[in-house]
Tab-separated table of C-alpha atoms in Angstrom:
chain	number	residue	atom	x	y	z
A	1	MET	CA	5.770	27.775	15.371
A	2	LYS	CA	2.138	27.256	14.401
A	3	ALA	CA	0.090	24.472	15.918
A	4	ALA	CA	-1.006	21.652	13.655
A	5	PRO	CA	-4.545	22.087	12.315
A	6	ALA	CA	-7.272	20.014	13.908
A	7	PRO	CA	-8.129	16.817	12.009
A	8	LYS	CA	-11.183	17.030	9.769
A	9	TYR	CA	-12.379	13.499	10.472
A	10	GLU	CA	-12.732	11.213	13.492
A	11	VAL	CA	-9.388	10.346	15.071
A	12	ILE	CA	-9.175	6.637	15.817
A	13	ASP	CA	-5.512	6.573	16.847
A	14	PRO	CA	-3.377	9.725	16.603
A	15	SER	CA	-0.102	7.782	16.644
A	16	PRO	CA	-0.801	4.253	15.362
A	17	SER	CA	1.754	1.480	15.701
A	18	VAL	CA	2.668	-0.772	12.785
A	19	MET	CA	0.452	-3.601	14.025
A	20	THR	CA	-2.484	-1.233	14.574
A	21	VAL	CA	-2.235	-0.017	10.990
A	22	ILE	CA	-2.013	-3.549	9.575
A	23	ARG	CA	-4.960	-4.718	11.711
A	24	HIS	CA	-7.107	-1.974	10.181
A	25	TRP	CA	-6.498	-3.079	6.598
A	26	THR	CA	-9.745	-4.000	4.849
A	27	VAL	CA	-10.607	-6.637	2.273
A	28	GLY	CA	-10.375	-3.896	-0.351
A	29	ASP	CA	-6.825	-3.127	0.750
A	30	TYR	CA	-5.816	-6.770	0.359
A	31	ALA	CA	-7.562	-6.902	-3.030
A	32	PHE	CA	-5.593	-3.826	-4.123
A	33	LEU	CA	-2.382	-5.498	-2.930
A	34	VAL	CA	-3.083	-8.648	-4.941
A	35	ALA	CA	-4.151	-6.688	-8.042
A	36	ALA	CA	-1.142	-4.356	-7.970
A	37	THR	CA	1.252	-7.261	-7.466
A	38	GLY	CA	-0.314	-9.261	-10.297
A	39	ALA	CA	-0.387	-6.284	-12.656
A	40	SER	CA	3.266	-5.549	-11.887
A	41	TRP	CA	4.261	-9.131	-12.645
A	42	LEU	CA	2.335	-9.025	-15.924
A	43	TYR	CA	3.949	-5.697	-16.866
A	44	GLY	CA	7.413	-7.131	-16.196
A	45	TYR	CA	6.637	-10.271	-18.199
A	46	VAL	CA	5.371	-8.298	-21.187
A	47	THR	CA	8.197	-5.753	-21.228
A	48	GLY	CA	11.034	-8.205	-20.516
A	49	GLY	CA	13.065	-9.551	-23.427
A	50	LYS	CA	13.059	-13.221	-24.412
A	51	VAL	CA	15.976	-14.119	-22.169
A	52	LEU	CA	15.091	-11.867	-19.212
A	53	ARG	CA	11.308	-12.203	-19.324
A	54	VAL	CA	10.801	-14.140	-16.061
A	55	PRO	CA	13.496	-12.351	-14.009
A	56	THR	CA	12.065	-9.011	-15.132
A	57	ALA	CA	8.570	-10.161	-14.185
A	58	HIS	CA	9.722	-11.235	-10.712
A	59	THR	CA	11.574	-7.972	-10.139
A	60	CYS	CA	8.559	-5.912	-11.179
A	61	CYS	CA	6.385	-8.109	-8.964
A	62	ILE	CA	8.517	-7.326	-5.898
A	63	ILE	CA	8.587	-3.602	-6.681
A	64	GLY	CA	4.819	-3.527	-7.263
A	65	ASN	CA	4.164	-5.477	-4.072
A	66	TRP	CA	6.215	-3.105	-1.930
A	67	GLY	CA	4.677	-0.078	-3.623
A	68	ALA	CA	1.180	-1.379	-2.859
A	69	ILE	CA	2.111	-2.180	0.755
A	70	LEU	CA	3.532	1.303	1.305
A	71	TYR	CA	0.504	2.960	-0.326
A	72	ILE	CA	-1.977	0.957	1.779
A	73	TYR	CA	0.029	1.564	4.952
A	74	GLN	CA	0.157	5.325	4.374
A	75	ARG	CA	-3.525	5.536	3.503
A	76	THR	CA	-4.560	3.540	6.578
A	77	SER	CA	-2.305	5.650	8.824
A	78	PHE	CA	-3.957	8.804	7.499
A	79	ILE	CA	-7.420	7.318	8.139
A	80	LEU	CA	-6.515	6.387	11.722
A	81	ALA	CA	-5.081	9.863	12.374
A	82	GLY	CA	-8.221	11.535	10.961
A	83	ASP	CA	-6.530	13.185	7.995
A	84	ILE	CA	-8.647	11.516	5.274
A	85	PRO	CA	-12.149	9.987	5.384
A	86	PRO	CA	-12.500	6.244	5.890
């Protein structure tokens, strides 16, 4: 089996814990989280029918929020492991 290639960027933590990753989130990450959540709610509100408009908006809001959290978490983990530039 081949060895893993050396990281291209500075390794801050090769195996970060959940709290380490969350502590390294920046203001831009939180702004992305708020924007993605808000845009998802708006998308659900616009595409929902008259009767299901608000429930659709809330469902899209939850899905958008979790999608943003997972994206930010993965990106921060890659930065800490030295796989992508900060």
